[in-house]
Amino acid sequence: MKVEAKVLLYLGLFFGIMNAVYWNWSLENAGGVMMFAGMLLCFLPGSYYYFWSRRMKARPEDDPNATQTSGAGFIGTFPGTSIWPFTLGMGAFFVVLALVFGIWFLIPGLGLAVWALFGATAEGRRGGTH
Amino acid sequence: MQTPALPPQGATVRARRWRHLRRAVALPLAALALSGCTIPSFYASEGATSSSKSVYHLWQWFSIGAVIIGGFVCILVAYAVLRYRRKGDHIPRQSQYQLPLELAYTIVPILIVFGLFAATLVVENKETANPATKVTINVNAFQWGWKFTYPGTNAFVYGQTTQNPEMIMPAGENVHFNLTSSDVIHGFYVHDFNFSRYALPGVRNEFTILAQNEGTYFGQCTQLCGLYHSLMYFRVKVVSQSQYAAWIASFNNPADEAAAKAAAKTTYQQTSSVVPTHGSTTKFGR
Amino acid sequence: MTDVLDPPVQLPPPPPSHEMLEEHGHDEHHGPTGILKWITTTDHKIIGLSYTVTSVIMMIIGGAFAEIIRAQLASPNGTLVSLSQYNELFTMHGSVMIYLFVGPFAFGGLANIMVPIQIGAPDMAYPRLNALSYWLYLTGAITMLSGFFTAGGAANFGWVAYAPLSNSVNTPGSGADLWIGGLLLTGFSAIFTGVNICATVFYLRAPGMTMFRMPIFTWNMLVTGILILLAFPVLTAGLIMLYCDRHFGTHIFSVQGGGVPVLWQHIFWFWGHPEVYILALPFFGMATEIIAVFSRKPVFGYKGMVFATLTIAALSLGVWAHHMFTTGVVLLPFFSIMSLLIAVPTGIKIFNWIGTMWRGEIWFSTAMLMAIGFLITFLIGGLTGIYLASPPLDFFTHDTYFVVAHFHSVVMALLMAAMGGLYYWGPKITGYLLNERIGKMQFWFLFIGTQIFTFPLYVLGLEGMPRRVAIYPHDPQWKTLNDWSTFGAILIGISTILFVVNVAVSWKKYPSGDNPWDAQTLEWFTTSPPPHHNFYRLPQIRSERPTWDHNHPEHRSLTHGKHPELTEDGLEKVHSS
Ligand code: HEM
Ligand SMILES: [Cu+2]
Ligand SMILES: [Cu+2]
């Protein structure tokens, strides 16, 4: 976890310094704000990882001497198949078509999206198909 | 490039390496010397203004650097490719780090970069300086043409697409430009000035140009601005200062004054009467 | 094989109630088949393959547009297409290539397949999100291209869509809206893939696969993922603003209502420059892997390589306005020095690639040829990029063919690396090799074609030919150089045809075995193609080359010219930090 945290924190730090120079020198706000937001986007997850990296013991993937058996066990739930990404994708497609061809495309668009939302949640509760 | 295993063999390897290195540096330099001691143009041209000449020299120095660095890398690659092709099922030494070498090719490029930056700054400051001037030209770009007005005088020139409006400017004198656009973004680009600048709506872009050589130069819009972008031409005619004064004076009757006032206020747009038919065989002057 | 490493261990069987890592072999016998299988799959390999195939089709479509563009320019008064069709063609050529080919091919295609396998993970961290990414990408591509079937034609304001040309007054019609909509969809697909890659790398690595043992490709994909998360939301926001300007009467980018047109350029390039590295880094990674494997050596300066990648990412957020030097409203020295500095890490990479080849045993397979072609072509593109980072030189070449040549050198280099990636990893994905003879022919057509294609464009730019013009009647002498360039484009077209021919000719013909190249990283430890959740067993991971260490235990990397210390049980002694 430490390296992950450091990568993000150092990136954020660099953006912060670069932005301090840029913003003070150019007085141009668009870039200043965007770079500032970039810095925050690095600090947010970076500090979270840093916080936990100091509190937990090294995971098997952070331990250079780990053997394969040390990491064995439950890794996570991986759904085998699911129709809901496709449903949600089609919903998003129709929502975008509504931007171009008229508001009535929102009906199938939002319909599919909401359906996918419920479907995927229920599927997640069951622990995934297949 | 690691320390070789056997000293005697290592010595020859190192000597060979030096020879290659020397050749890598010597070749481009020899090429330079052969070209009659004048630095090659690298396909750019000197141009007609004082800053176009500085830009040209900057171009040459960058190019020399690029040829040397690019040539050096190409030679290294060629050497590696020819020398180390696979011959059998042999597994080479699995070396991975060589810190001094890695530091060298980090630090040397940094130094080169700062050198290039310093050279850049010199030319850039010259090009973006805004000294006081006597002559001002307002350039207004529109879809798809140009309007040139000369504040304080009655002179104005305008034309669209294939009409090639011709901007007149004096030689040997700093001329101040105010560049604007009345619709979308256009690009004011004169190849012989080695210079371009956007015409932005809502912004007055100012710059100064000192034309040195008299002549007629070709200009064109370089920023995509819609349908007839390919045909948004103009010309720049650099004349002597007396010719310039005479040209300005030729606008000195009341009719011209009224016309100039009207032109200054008008926002021009493409009129269908000069819309070119695509693929026509119209001769375009140059 | 000595037993320096303890024998690979079998993962324990899954506890009954949980979906687990191990689930192989039998899954073909139940579950959906055919088109339903394709639609419902969440397997990163199938999704990645769909991405790869779709994006290669996009490359062929974009390439066809390019050939029409070159044919039009073969004469000064070309009449093959009209002025407005020409604008549509180059807009869609750029959009298809940048938005729908290079990026999705890299992070949706090969990275999607390879990153989990390279770090020993059973799948992406969020398999269903991964599937959603693909559907958004596919529908986005369809949306963008469908502009050609509308009355007003496809979008025609260039792939950068500069305001105010892209507003509803100057570009009315649904082609432009379809472009915006398609880009919104593909933008979200990229963001989701970015999230997925970061989470996978952070949470699903195999035991012992520390960050500094990840293959360079995975490192580059991680940094790409971070850059996607930093950059793409900006583009999405910008597109929504543009849409509001077009349809809801806002004036964010138009002078009339008090807006600022240049703001669009700031937003666009704040995404756009990180984007060019989002495009480039994956291919740097591919080339790194290929060069190391076919030189039979570890990546030279592995840590320097990682450092260079991170430096590129750090700098890439502070250089966007080098695309805006001629607006006259940006801080020239800042953007100039930042852009010049990017050349330093890029140079480190180039020297590391050479260092990897140095004293190696280079095997000139098609993949390796493509990687060397990439190296040379990218070198040219990088060096001309340095000119453009100098404002005075940019004033002189901006919006001329010189810029077009610069980025075509770069992206054609990326295309070579992409082809190298396909030749290198194709056997892993399918279990079959491609024909090497045709592959080498393809390489020479591509490499020589690229140089013949770009070199005249550099010269044309220096002679003053602007980009995005359909005709150049006032300068008919440019025809010769344009013809050369068109000739190069034809050679590139032939190379693409050869690739398609190769796929057809080699279809299931040359079984590859699991590790045809004697490769080094973890993906070559499993079968070709890998089983449902990628691995039946994993080796001990003690360096960034677990497969190599397992196959050649007596030839481990000499970290600093020395063999690593070994513990009594034969394992490398590592001092945990
Ligand atoms: C050494 C690194 C590089 C430097 C210093 C550099 C510099 C530049 C500069 C200053 C421009 C703006 C030129 C102009 O519009 O006047 C530019 C344009 C461009 N570059 Fe690079 N570049 C580098 C590498 C790359 C890479 C790796 C890619 C792509 C993967 C790339 C793709 C592009 C593209 C697509 C454009 C044109 C954008 C447009 O349509 O206007 N460049 N580059
Ligand atoms: Cu234009
Ligand atoms: Cu850039």
mmCIF file with all atom_site columns, C-alpha atoms in Angstrom, chain A residues 1 3-5 7-8 11 14-15 18-19 21-22 25-26 28 30-32 34-35 37-39 41-42 48-49 59-90 92-93 96-101 119-121 123-124 127-130, chain C residues 9 12 18-21 23 27 30 32 39-42 122-125 127-128 131-132 135-136 139 142-143 174 177-178 181-182 184-185 202-213 219 226 229-230 234 243 263 266-267 270 310 313-315 317-318 320 331 333-335 338 533 538-542 572 574 576:
data_model
loop_
_atom_site.group_PDB
_atom_site.id
_atom_site.type_symbol
_atom_site.label_atom_id
_atom_site.label_alt_id
_atom_site.label_comp_id
_atom_site.label_asym_id
_atom_site.label_entity_id
_atom_site.label_seq_id
_atom_site.pdbx_PDB_ins_code
_atom_site.Cartn_x
_atom_site.Cartn_y
_atom_site.Cartn_z
_atom_site.occupancy
_atom_site.B_iso_or_equiv
_atom_site.pdbx_formal_charge
_atom_site.auth_seq_id
_atom_site.auth_comp_id
_atom_site.auth_asym_id
_atom_site.auth_atom_id
_atom_site.pdbx_PDB_model_num
ATOM 1   C CA . MET A 1 1   ? 0.000   0.000   0.000   1.00 0.00 ? 1   MET A CA 1
ATOM 2   C CA . VAL A 1 3   ? 4.144   2.639   -2.843  1.00 0.00 ? 3   VAL A CA 1
ATOM 3   C CA . GLU A 1 4   ? 0.650   3.190   -4.200  1.00 0.00 ? 4   GLU A CA 1
ATOM 4   C CA . ALA A 1 5   ? 0.106   5.981   -1.692  1.00 0.00 ? 5   ALA A CA 1
ATOM 5   C CA . VAL A 1 7   ? 2.932   7.582   -6.195  1.00 0.00 ? 7   VAL A CA 1
ATOM 6   C CA . LEU A 1 8   ? -0.295  9.514   -5.796  1.00 0.00 ? 8   LEU A CA 1
ATOM 7   C CA . LEU A 1 11  ? 2.133   13.394  -8.117  1.00 0.00 ? 11  LEU A CA 1
ATOM 8   C CA . PHE A 1 14  ? 4.193   18.081  -7.941  1.00 0.00 ? 14  PHE A CA 1
ATOM 9   C CA . PHE A 1 15  ? 0.924   19.394  -9.344  1.00 0.00 ? 15  PHE A CA 1
ATOM 10  C CA . MET A 1 18  ? 3.626   23.487  -10.494 1.00 0.00 ? 18  MET A CA 1
ATOM 11  C CA . ASN A 1 19  ? 0.270   25.148  -10.003 1.00 0.00 ? 19  ASN A CA 1
ATOM 12  C CA . VAL A 1 21  ? 4.174   28.725  -9.941  1.00 0.00 ? 21  VAL A CA 1
ATOM 13  C CA . TYR A 1 22  ? 1.737   28.783  -12.819 1.00 0.00 ? 22  TYR A CA 1
ATOM 14  C CA . TRP A 1 25  ? 2.775   33.912  -12.690 1.00 0.00 ? 25  TRP A CA 1
ATOM 15  C CA . SER A 1 26  ? 0.025   33.752  -15.285 1.00 0.00 ? 26  SER A CA 1
ATOM 16  C CA . GLU A 1 28  ? -5.014  32.669  -15.668 1.00 0.00 ? 28  GLU A CA 1
ATOM 17  C CA . ALA A 1 30  ? -9.038  28.168  -15.960 1.00 0.00 ? 30  ALA A CA 1
ATOM 18  C CA . GLY A 1 31  ? -5.771  26.276  -15.942 1.00 0.00 ? 31  GLY A CA 1
ATOM 19  C CA . GLY A 1 32  ? -5.104  27.210  -12.326 1.00 0.00 ? 32  GLY A CA 1
ATOM 20  C CA . MET A 1 34  ? -8.037  22.601  -13.289 1.00 0.00 ? 34  MET A CA 1
ATOM 21  C CA . MET A 1 35  ? -4.524  21.921  -12.061 1.00 0.00 ? 35  MET A CA 1
ATOM 22  C CA . ALA A 1 37  ? -8.407  20.014  -8.967  1.00 0.00 ? 37  ALA A CA 1
ATOM 23  C CA . GLY A 1 38  ? -5.860  17.590  -10.377 1.00 0.00 ? 38  GLY A CA 1
ATOM 24  C CA . MET A 1 39  ? -3.816  17.991  -7.221  1.00 0.00 ? 39  MET A CA 1
ATOM 25  C CA . LEU A 1 41  ? -7.698  14.235  -7.167  1.00 0.00 ? 41  LEU A CA 1
ATOM 26  C CA . CYS A 1 42  ? -4.286  12.808  -6.327  1.00 0.00 ? 42  CYS A CA 1
ATOM 27  C CA . TYR A 1 48  ? -6.543  7.345   2.047   1.00 0.00 ? 48  TYR A CA 1
ATOM 28  C CA . TYR A 1 49  ? -3.997  4.741   1.006   1.00 0.00 ? 49  TYR A CA 1
ATOM 29  C CA . ARG A 1 59  ? -0.526  -7.446  2.301   1.00 0.00 ? 59  ARG A CA 1
ATOM 30  C CA . PRO A 1 60  ? 0.899   -10.524 0.542   1.00 0.00 ? 60  PRO A CA 1
ATOM 31  C CA . GLU A 1 61  ? 1.250   -8.462  -2.615  1.00 0.00 ? 61  GLU A CA 1
ATOM 32  C CA . ASP A 1 62  ? 3.350   -5.907  -0.771  1.00 0.00 ? 62  ASP A CA 1
ATOM 33  C CA . ASP A 1 63  ? 5.600   -8.501  0.819   1.00 0.00 ? 63  ASP A CA 1
ATOM 34  C CA . PRO A 1 64  ? 8.658   -9.240  -1.318  1.00 0.00 ? 64  PRO A CA 1
ATOM 35  C CA . ASN A 1 65  ? 9.105   -12.621 0.363   1.00 0.00 ? 65  ASN A CA 1
ATOM 36  C CA . ALA A 1 66  ? 5.494   -13.772 0.093   1.00 0.00 ? 66  ALA A CA 1
ATOM 37  C CA . THR A 1 67  ? 4.882   -17.295 -1.114  1.00 0.00 ? 67  THR A CA 1
ATOM 38  C CA . GLN A 1 68  ? 1.878   -18.217 -3.206  1.00 0.00 ? 68  GLN A CA 1
ATOM 39  C CA . THR A 1 69  ? 0.305   -20.089 -0.309  1.00 0.00 ? 69  THR A CA 1
ATOM 40  C CA . SER A 1 70  ? 0.332   -16.981 1.863   1.00 0.00 ? 70  SER A CA 1
ATOM 41  C CA . GLY A 1 71  ? -2.081  -15.278 -0.479  1.00 0.00 ? 71  GLY A CA 1
ATOM 42  C CA . ALA A 1 72  ? -4.404  -18.206 -0.959  1.00 0.00 ? 72  ALA A CA 1
ATOM 43  C CA . GLY A 1 73  ? -7.986  -17.900 0.048   1.00 0.00 ? 73  GLY A CA 1
ATOM 44  C CA . PHE A 1 74  ? -10.875 -15.733 -0.781  1.00 0.00 ? 74  PHE A CA 1
ATOM 45  C CA . ILE A 1 75  ? -10.041 -13.101 -3.376  1.00 0.00 ? 75  ILE A CA 1
ATOM 46  C CA . GLY A 1 76  ? -13.376 -11.652 -4.258  1.00 0.00 ? 76  GLY A CA 1
ATOM 47  C CA . THR A 1 77  ? -16.581 -12.259 -6.074  1.00 0.00 ? 77  THR A CA 1
ATOM 48  C CA . PHE A 1 78  ? -16.291 -12.295 -9.811  1.00 0.00 ? 78  PHE A CA 1
ATOM 49  C CA . PRO A 1 79  ? -19.582 -12.541 -11.621 1.00 0.00 ? 79  PRO A CA 1
ATOM 50  C CA . GLY A 1 80  ? -19.359 -14.970 -14.497 1.00 0.00 ? 80  GLY A CA 1
ATOM 51  C CA . THR A 1 81  ? -21.912 -13.385 -16.778 1.00 0.00 ? 81  THR A CA 1
ATOM 52  C CA . SER A 1 82  ? -24.313 -10.513 -16.438 1.00 0.00 ? 82  SER A CA 1
ATOM 53  C CA . ILE A 1 83  ? -26.785 -8.892  -18.787 1.00 0.00 ? 83  ILE A CA 1
ATOM 54  C CA . TRP A 1 84  ? -26.958 -5.640  -16.816 1.00 0.00 ? 84  TRP A CA 1
ATOM 55  C CA . PRO A 1 85  ? -23.883 -3.854  -18.212 1.00 0.00 ? 85  PRO A CA 1
ATOM 56  C CA . PHE A 1 86  ? -25.352 -4.271  -21.663 1.00 0.00 ? 86  PHE A CA 1
ATOM 57  C CA . THR A 1 87  ? -28.736 -3.017  -20.497 1.00 0.00 ? 87  THR A CA 1
ATOM 58  C CA . LEU A 1 88  ? -27.195 -0.002  -18.817 1.00 0.00 ? 88  LEU A CA 1
ATOM 59  C CA . GLY A 1 89  ? -25.038 0.682   -21.872 1.00 0.00 ? 89  GLY A CA 1
ATOM 60  C CA . MET A 1 90  ? -28.073 0.689   -24.126 1.00 0.00 ? 90  MET A CA 1
ATOM 61  C CA . ALA A 1 92  ? -26.926 5.423   -21.846 1.00 0.00 ? 92  ALA A CA 1
ATOM 62  C CA . PHE A 1 93  ? -26.956 5.164   -25.635 1.00 0.00 ? 93  PHE A CA 1
ATOM 63  C CA . VAL A 1 96  ? -27.358 10.391  -25.597 1.00 0.00 ? 96  VAL A CA 1
ATOM 64  C CA . LEU A 1 97  ? -29.581 9.984   -28.637 1.00 0.00 ? 97  LEU A CA 1
ATOM 65  C CA . ALA A 1 98  ? -32.121 12.064  -26.747 1.00 0.00 ? 98  ALA A CA 1
ATOM 66  C CA . LEU A 1 99  ? -29.573 14.884  -26.763 1.00 0.00 ? 99  LEU A CA 1
ATOM 67  C CA . VAL A 1 100 ? -29.587 14.769  -30.539 1.00 0.00 ? 100 VAL A CA 1
ATOM 68  C CA . PHE A 1 101 ? -32.934 13.551  -31.798 1.00 0.00 ? 101 PHE A CA 1
ATOM 69  C CA . GLY A 1 119 ? -31.224 -5.810  -11.862 1.00 0.00 ? 119 GLY A CA 1
ATOM 70  C CA . ALA A 1 120 ? -27.555 -5.323  -11.094 1.00 0.00 ? 120 ALA A CA 1
ATOM 71  C CA . THR A 1 121 ? -28.222 -4.590  -7.437  1.00 0.00 ? 121 THR A CA 1
ATOM 72  C CA . GLU A 1 123 ? -27.681 -9.736  -8.850  1.00 0.00 ? 123 GLU A CA 1
ATOM 73  C CA . GLY A 1 124 ? -24.998 -8.354  -6.570  1.00 0.00 ? 124 GLY A CA 1
ATOM 74  C CA . GLY A 1 127 ? -23.474 -12.948 -5.264  1.00 0.00 ? 127 GLY A CA 1
ATOM 75  C CA . GLY A 1 128 ? -23.418 -12.914 -9.036  1.00 0.00 ? 128 GLY A CA 1
ATOM 76  C CA . THR A 1 129 ? -24.722 -15.303 -11.616 1.00 0.00 ? 129 THR A CA 1
ATOM 77  C CA . HIS A 1 130 ? -22.699 -18.291 -12.629 1.00 0.00 ? 130 HIS A CA 1
ATOM 78  C CA . VAL C 2 9   ? 1.855   -24.328 -5.974  1.00 0.00 ? 9   VAL C CA 1
ATOM 79  C CA . PRO C 2 12  ? -6.462  -24.402 -2.889  1.00 0.00 ? 12  PRO C CA 1
ATOM 80  C CA . HIS C 2 18  ? -18.093 -18.586 -2.822  1.00 0.00 ? 18  HIS C CA 1
ATOM 81  C CA . GLU C 2 19  ? -17.239 -17.684 -6.348  1.00 0.00 ? 19  GLU C CA 1
ATOM 82  C CA . MET C 2 20  ? -13.515 -18.280 -6.430  1.00 0.00 ? 20  MET C CA 1
ATOM 83  C CA . LEU C 2 21  ? -10.353 -17.899 -8.338  1.00 0.00 ? 21  LEU C CA 1
ATOM 84  C CA . GLU C 2 23  ? -13.132 -22.230 -11.989 1.00 0.00 ? 23  GLU C CA 1
ATOM 85  C CA . ASP C 2 27  ? -17.391 -23.368 -17.701 1.00 0.00 ? 27  ASP C CA 1
ATOM 86  C CA . HIS C 2 30  ? -22.884 -24.307 -19.087 1.00 0.00 ? 30  HIS C CA 1
ATOM 87  C CA . PRO C 2 32  ? -24.838 -18.796 -22.319 1.00 0.00 ? 32  PRO C CA 1
ATOM 88  C CA . ILE C 2 39  ? -23.452 -9.719  -24.659 1.00 0.00 ? 39  ILE C CA 1
ATOM 89  C CA . THR C 2 40  ? -23.421 -11.027 -21.105 1.00 0.00 ? 40  THR C CA 1
ATOM 90  C CA . THR C 2 41  ? -19.739 -11.765 -20.632 1.00 0.00 ? 41  THR C CA 1
ATOM 91  C CA . THR C 2 42  ? -17.770 -10.087 -17.896 1.00 0.00 ? 42  THR C CA 1
ATOM 92  C CA . PRO C 2 122 ? -8.228  -13.534 -11.970 1.00 0.00 ? 122 PRO C CA 1
ATOM 93  C CA . ASP C 2 123 ? -10.025 -10.665 -13.700 1.00 0.00 ? 123 ASP C CA 1
ATOM 94  C CA . MET C 2 124 ? -10.372 -6.885  -13.626 1.00 0.00 ? 124 MET C CA 1
ATOM 95  C CA . ALA C 2 125 ? -11.426 -5.500  -10.259 1.00 0.00 ? 125 ALA C CA 1
ATOM 96  C CA . PRO C 2 127 ? -15.832 -6.983  -14.283 1.00 0.00 ? 127 PRO C CA 1
ATOM 97  C CA . ARG C 2 128 ? -19.306 -5.613  -14.850 1.00 0.00 ? 128 ARG C CA 1
ATOM 98  C CA . ALA C 2 131 ? -18.368 -4.750  -19.692 1.00 0.00 ? 131 ALA C CA 1
ATOM 99  C CA . LEU C 2 132 ? -20.221 -1.449  -19.400 1.00 0.00 ? 132 LEU C CA 1
ATOM 100 C CA . TRP C 2 135 ? -20.846 -1.070  -24.482 1.00 0.00 ? 135 TRP C CA 1
ATOM 101 C CA . LEU C 2 136 ? -20.356 2.654   -24.003 1.00 0.00 ? 136 LEU C CA 1
ATOM 102 C CA . THR C 2 139 ? -22.365 2.794   -28.878 1.00 0.00 ? 139 THR C CA 1
ATOM 103 C CA . ILE C 2 142 ? -21.678 4.128   -33.650 1.00 0.00 ? 142 ILE C CA 1
ATOM 104 C CA . THR C 2 143 ? -23.079 7.467   -32.515 1.00 0.00 ? 143 THR C CA 1
ATOM 105 C CA . SER C 2 174 ? -27.103 16.925  -35.826 1.00 0.00 ? 174 SER C CA 1
ATOM 106 C CA . ASP C 2 177 ? -24.349 16.802  -31.805 1.00 0.00 ? 177 ASP C CA 1
ATOM 107 C CA . LEU C 2 178 ? -23.732 13.164  -32.633 1.00 0.00 ? 178 LEU C CA 1
ATOM 108 C CA . GLY C 2 181 ? -22.754 12.543  -27.846 1.00 0.00 ? 181 GLY C CA 1
ATOM 109 C CA . GLY C 2 182 ? -20.422 9.869   -29.144 1.00 0.00 ? 182 GLY C CA 1
ATOM 110 C CA . LEU C 2 184 ? -19.449 11.677  -24.126 1.00 0.00 ? 184 LEU C CA 1
ATOM 111 C CA . LEU C 2 185 ? -20.072 7.940   -24.303 1.00 0.00 ? 185 LEU C CA 1
ATOM 112 C CA . PHE C 2 202 ? -3.765  -1.626  -6.482  1.00 0.00 ? 202 PHE C CA 1
ATOM 113 C CA . TYR C 2 203 ? -5.792  -4.524  -5.132  1.00 0.00 ? 203 TYR C CA 1
ATOM 114 C CA . LEU C 2 204 ? -5.511  -7.684  -7.175  1.00 0.00 ? 204 LEU C CA 1
ATOM 115 C CA . ARG C 2 205 ? -1.796  -8.341  -7.469  1.00 0.00 ? 205 ARG C CA 1
ATOM 116 C CA . ALA C 2 206 ? -0.608  -11.852 -6.717  1.00 0.00 ? 206 ALA C CA 1
ATOM 117 C CA . PRO C 2 207 ? 1.365   -12.493 -3.520  1.00 0.00 ? 207 PRO C CA 1
ATOM 118 C CA . GLY C 2 208 ? 4.927   -11.276 -3.933  1.00 0.00 ? 208 GLY C CA 1
ATOM 119 C CA . MET C 2 209 ? 4.028   -9.064  -6.905  1.00 0.00 ? 209 MET C CA 1
ATOM 120 C CA . THR C 2 210 ? 5.153   -5.833  -5.275  1.00 0.00 ? 210 THR C CA 1
ATOM 121 C CA . MET C 2 211 ? 4.736   -2.562  -7.144  1.00 0.00 ? 211 MET C CA 1
ATOM 122 C CA . PHE C 2 212 ? 8.372   -2.603  -8.213  1.00 0.00 ? 212 PHE C CA 1
ATOM 123 C CA . ARG C 2 213 ? 8.011   -6.083  -9.639  1.00 0.00 ? 213 ARG C CA 1
ATOM 124 C CA . TRP C 2 219 ? 3.292   0.272   -14.696 1.00 0.00 ? 219 TRP C CA 1
ATOM 125 C CA . ILE C 2 226 ? -4.244  7.868   -13.344 1.00 0.00 ? 226 ILE C CA 1
ATOM 126 C CA . LEU C 2 229 ? -8.852  9.981   -14.274 1.00 0.00 ? 229 LEU C CA 1
ATOM 127 C CA . LEU C 2 230 ? -7.164  13.372  -14.193 1.00 0.00 ? 230 LEU C CA 1
ATOM 128 C CA . VAL C 2 234 ? -12.339 17.765  -17.902 1.00 0.00 ? 234 VAL C CA 1
ATOM 129 C CA . TYR C 2 243 ? -23.725 21.254  -25.727 1.00 0.00 ? 243 TYR C CA 1
ATOM 130 C CA . LEU C 2 263 ? -11.687 28.878  -22.567 1.00 0.00 ? 263 LEU C CA 1
ATOM 131 C CA . HIS C 2 266 ? -7.845  25.637  -22.294 1.00 0.00 ? 266 HIS C CA 1
ATOM 132 C CA . ILE C 2 267 ? -10.328 22.931  -21.372 1.00 0.00 ? 267 ILE C CA 1
ATOM 133 C CA . PHE C 2 270 ? -5.978  20.383  -20.536 1.00 0.00 ? 270 PHE C CA 1
ATOM 134 C CA . LEU C 2 310 ? 5.891   9.063   -13.611 1.00 0.00 ? 310 LEU C CA 1
ATOM 135 C CA . ALA C 2 313 ? 2.702   11.997  -16.157 1.00 0.00 ? 313 ALA C CA 1
ATOM 136 C CA . ALA C 2 314 ? 3.622   14.759  -13.727 1.00 0.00 ? 314 ALA C CA 1
ATOM 137 C CA . LEU C 2 315 ? 4.763   17.142  -16.439 1.00 0.00 ? 315 LEU C CA 1
ATOM 138 C CA . LEU C 2 317 ? -0.550  18.212  -16.752 1.00 0.00 ? 317 LEU C CA 1
ATOM 139 C CA . GLY C 2 318 ? 1.417   21.453  -17.094 1.00 0.00 ? 318 GLY C CA 1
ATOM 140 C CA . TRP C 2 320 ? -1.372  22.028  -22.417 1.00 0.00 ? 320 TRP C CA 1
ATOM 141 C CA . LEU C 2 331 ? 2.250   32.340  -20.650 1.00 0.00 ? 331 LEU C CA 1
ATOM 142 C CA . PRO C 2 333 ? 7.993   30.718  -21.084 1.00 0.00 ? 333 PRO C CA 1
ATOM 143 C CA . PHE C 2 334 ? 6.221   28.478  -18.597 1.00 0.00 ? 334 PHE C CA 1
ATOM 144 C CA . PHE C 2 335 ? 4.704   26.210  -21.201 1.00 0.00 ? 335 PHE C CA 1
ATOM 145 C CA . MET C 2 338 ? 7.648   22.437  -19.252 1.00 0.00 ? 338 MET C CA 1
ATOM 146 C CA . HIS C 2 533 ? -9.848  -17.025 -14.369 1.00 0.00 ? 533 HIS C CA 1
ATOM 147 C CA . LEU C 2 538 ? 1.322   -19.316 -10.098 1.00 0.00 ? 538 LEU C CA 1
ATOM 148 C CA . PRO C 2 539 ? 5.105   -19.368 -9.729  1.00 0.00 ? 539 PRO C CA 1
ATOM 149 C CA . GLN C 2 540 ? 6.860   -17.727 -6.814  1.00 0.00 ? 540 GLN C CA 1
ATOM 150 C CA . ILE C 2 541 ? 7.326   -14.086 -7.701  1.00 0.00 ? 541 ILE C CA 1
ATOM 151 C CA . ARG C 2 542 ? 10.780  -12.808 -6.817  1.00 0.00 ? 542 ARG C CA 1
ATOM 152 C CA . GLU C 2 572 ? 16.411  -14.876 -3.237  1.00 0.00 ? 572 GLU C CA 1
ATOM 153 C CA . VAL C 2 574 ? 15.054  -9.750  -0.101  1.00 0.00 ? 574 VAL C CA 1
ATOM 154 C CA . SER C 2 576 ? 11.800  -5.957  3.155   1.00 0.00 ? 576 SER C CA 1
#
